[in-house]
């Protein structure tokens, strides 16, 4: 359910945050949600990270919610009722019906010239200064690609009574022609976003009211079974590329494996790493998730790699021969299924970065293919 709230006296924009979401209407579904919370707690323990549990809340949407209790680790989370998912975009799959309610509240009657609702979806592309020069980057951005645009007239000109008025709506998530509903993605040079905008037109002496909220689109699940693609790796001075003074490198041997580079976006990237030997002491071992965005215009194509997140999996001079787990969750909105179109591409890679105490930086790169199952 999507809510758009209009208030003649005040507009509120709510910040979005990382959330674990799911339906929990039955005891089985509540058990599944609790198991997901336990998985998060185990992940935090393995990666030596901590959650601010005192800030954690369970948001119960819609009236009549059973308000099940949940805990993170041994800490029970506070419950809160939410009439509208402020800042929490509703999630939809392609071909579903986008439904919700426009809520208008006012102390007095409101005269208006009509209320409309517009659904928009677009891909915004931006060329980096590094790729095409500073001047072109500022003045010659790539034209946005419109995916979907539809407007419905909800209320004809007239008056709305004082108090709260609720106007339900439905929008089919269908595109015309050969266009595709790409999954929502917030990148640096490629941004795929879907919004609902409600407009209340008013007389010349009164300001028009507008409220916009984002909703999330998930691409359709891939049919068939995803074939795993495990990768075993060995890192030594001889295997490194783009090294100028190989003879000056200290001797080291690092082995490991990734369970699969074909990854389901809702499941973590997993594997294992072992430092068999190293002449220099190890300072840190990190996992770096990278987005590789390619977009084009009349001047050509630009390919840029930027970091999404960096997770430290080991700190200090680790014991030799000790297996170190590799575990990385793909962040929502900042990742999407690997995408390749005529005008742009979105790809992902993971780097294993080992920093030695003599400031030698060892990096091994692995391309990833993300999909939704």
mmCIF file of N, CA and C in Angstrom, residues 16 26 62 76 154 157 172 197 210 215 228 248 254 264 289 309 354-355 361:
data_model
loop_
_atom_site.group_PDB
_atom_site.id
_atom_site.type_symbol
_atom_site.label_atom_id
_atom_site.label_comp_id
_atom_site.label_asym_id
_atom_site.label_seq_id
_atom_site.Cartn_x
_atom_site.Cartn_y
_atom_site.Cartn_z
ATOM 1 N N UNK A 16 14.763 8.114 4.498
ATOM 2 C CA UNK A 16 14.729 6.663 4.345
ATOM 3 C C UNK A 16 15.896 6.058 5.103
ATOM 4 N N UNK A 26 1.026 -14.290 9.854
ATOM 5 C CA UNK A 26 0.815 -15.574 10.515
ATOM 6 C C UNK A 26 1.994 -15.880 11.429
ATOM 7 N N UNK A 62 -0.644 -0.575 8.730
ATOM 8 C CA UNK A 62 -2.074 -0.794 8.562
ATOM 9 C C UNK A 62 -2.769 -1.073 9.894
ATOM 10 N N UNK A 76 14.923 -7.040 22.922
ATOM 11 C CA UNK A 76 13.597 -6.895 22.325
ATOM 12 C C UNK A 76 13.479 -5.525 21.684
ATOM 13 N N UNK A 154 -8.021 12.606 -10.329
ATOM 14 C CA UNK A 154 -8.663 11.934 -9.203
ATOM 15 C C UNK A 154 -9.938 12.644 -8.755
ATOM 16 N N UNK A 157 -12.657 19.827 -10.149
ATOM 17 C CA UNK A 157 -12.682 21.071 -9.362
ATOM 18 C C UNK A 157 -13.891 21.146 -8.443
ATOM 19 N N UNK A 172 -1.872 0.531 -12.843
ATOM 20 C CA UNK A 172 -1.208 -0.691 -13.324
ATOM 21 C C UNK A 172 0.219 -0.375 -13.760
ATOM 22 N N UNK A 197 3.467 11.565 -7.935
ATOM 23 C CA UNK A 197 3.326 12.982 -7.600
ATOM 24 C C UNK A 197 1.850 13.363 -7.595
ATOM 25 N N UNK A 210 1.770 20.263 -3.898
ATOM 26 C CA UNK A 210 2.392 19.115 -4.572
ATOM 27 C C UNK A 210 3.109 18.260 -3.542
ATOM 28 N N UNK A 215 8.407 5.078 -5.004
ATOM 29 C CA UNK A 215 8.077 3.678 -4.781
ATOM 30 C C UNK A 215 9.117 2.819 -5.494
ATOM 31 N N UNK A 228 25.538 -22.084 -9.875
ATOM 32 C CA UNK A 228 26.638 -21.482 -9.117
ATOM 33 C C UNK A 228 27.930 -21.473 -9.927
ATOM 34 N N UNK A 248 60.719 -6.064 -5.524
ATOM 35 C CA UNK A 248 60.744 -5.407 -4.223
ATOM 36 C C UNK A 248 59.591 -5.843 -3.326
ATOM 37 N N UNK A 254 48.447 -16.224 -0.468
ATOM 38 C CA UNK A 254 47.069 -16.115 0.026
ATOM 39 C C UNK A 254 46.176 -16.982 -0.851
ATOM 40 N N UNK A 264 22.600 -14.269 -6.136
ATOM 41 C CA UNK A 264 21.223 -13.831 -5.941
ATOM 42 C C UNK A 264 21.274 -12.580 -5.080
ATOM 43 N N UNK A 289 33.048 -3.630 -2.433
ATOM 44 C CA UNK A 289 32.033 -3.815 -3.467
ATOM 45 C C UNK A 289 32.032 -2.591 -4.373
ATOM 46 N N UNK A 309 30.516 -0.078 -0.991
ATOM 47 C CA UNK A 309 30.764 -0.291 0.430
ATOM 48 C C UNK A 309 32.085 -1.012 0.611
ATOM 49 N N UNK A 354 44.255 -6.535 0.521
ATOM 50 C CA UNK A 354 45.131 -6.880 1.651
ATOM 51 C C UNK A 354 46.174 -5.780 1.785
ATOM 52 N N UNK A 355 46.230 -5.165 2.956
ATOM 53 C CA UNK A 355 47.201 -4.098 3.229
ATOM 54 C C UNK A 355 48.263 -4.631 4.179
ATOM 55 N N UNK A 361 49.960 -2.612 -1.031
ATOM 56 C CA UNK A 361 48.524 -2.859 -1.185
ATOM 57 C C UNK A 361 48.310 -3.940 -2.235
#
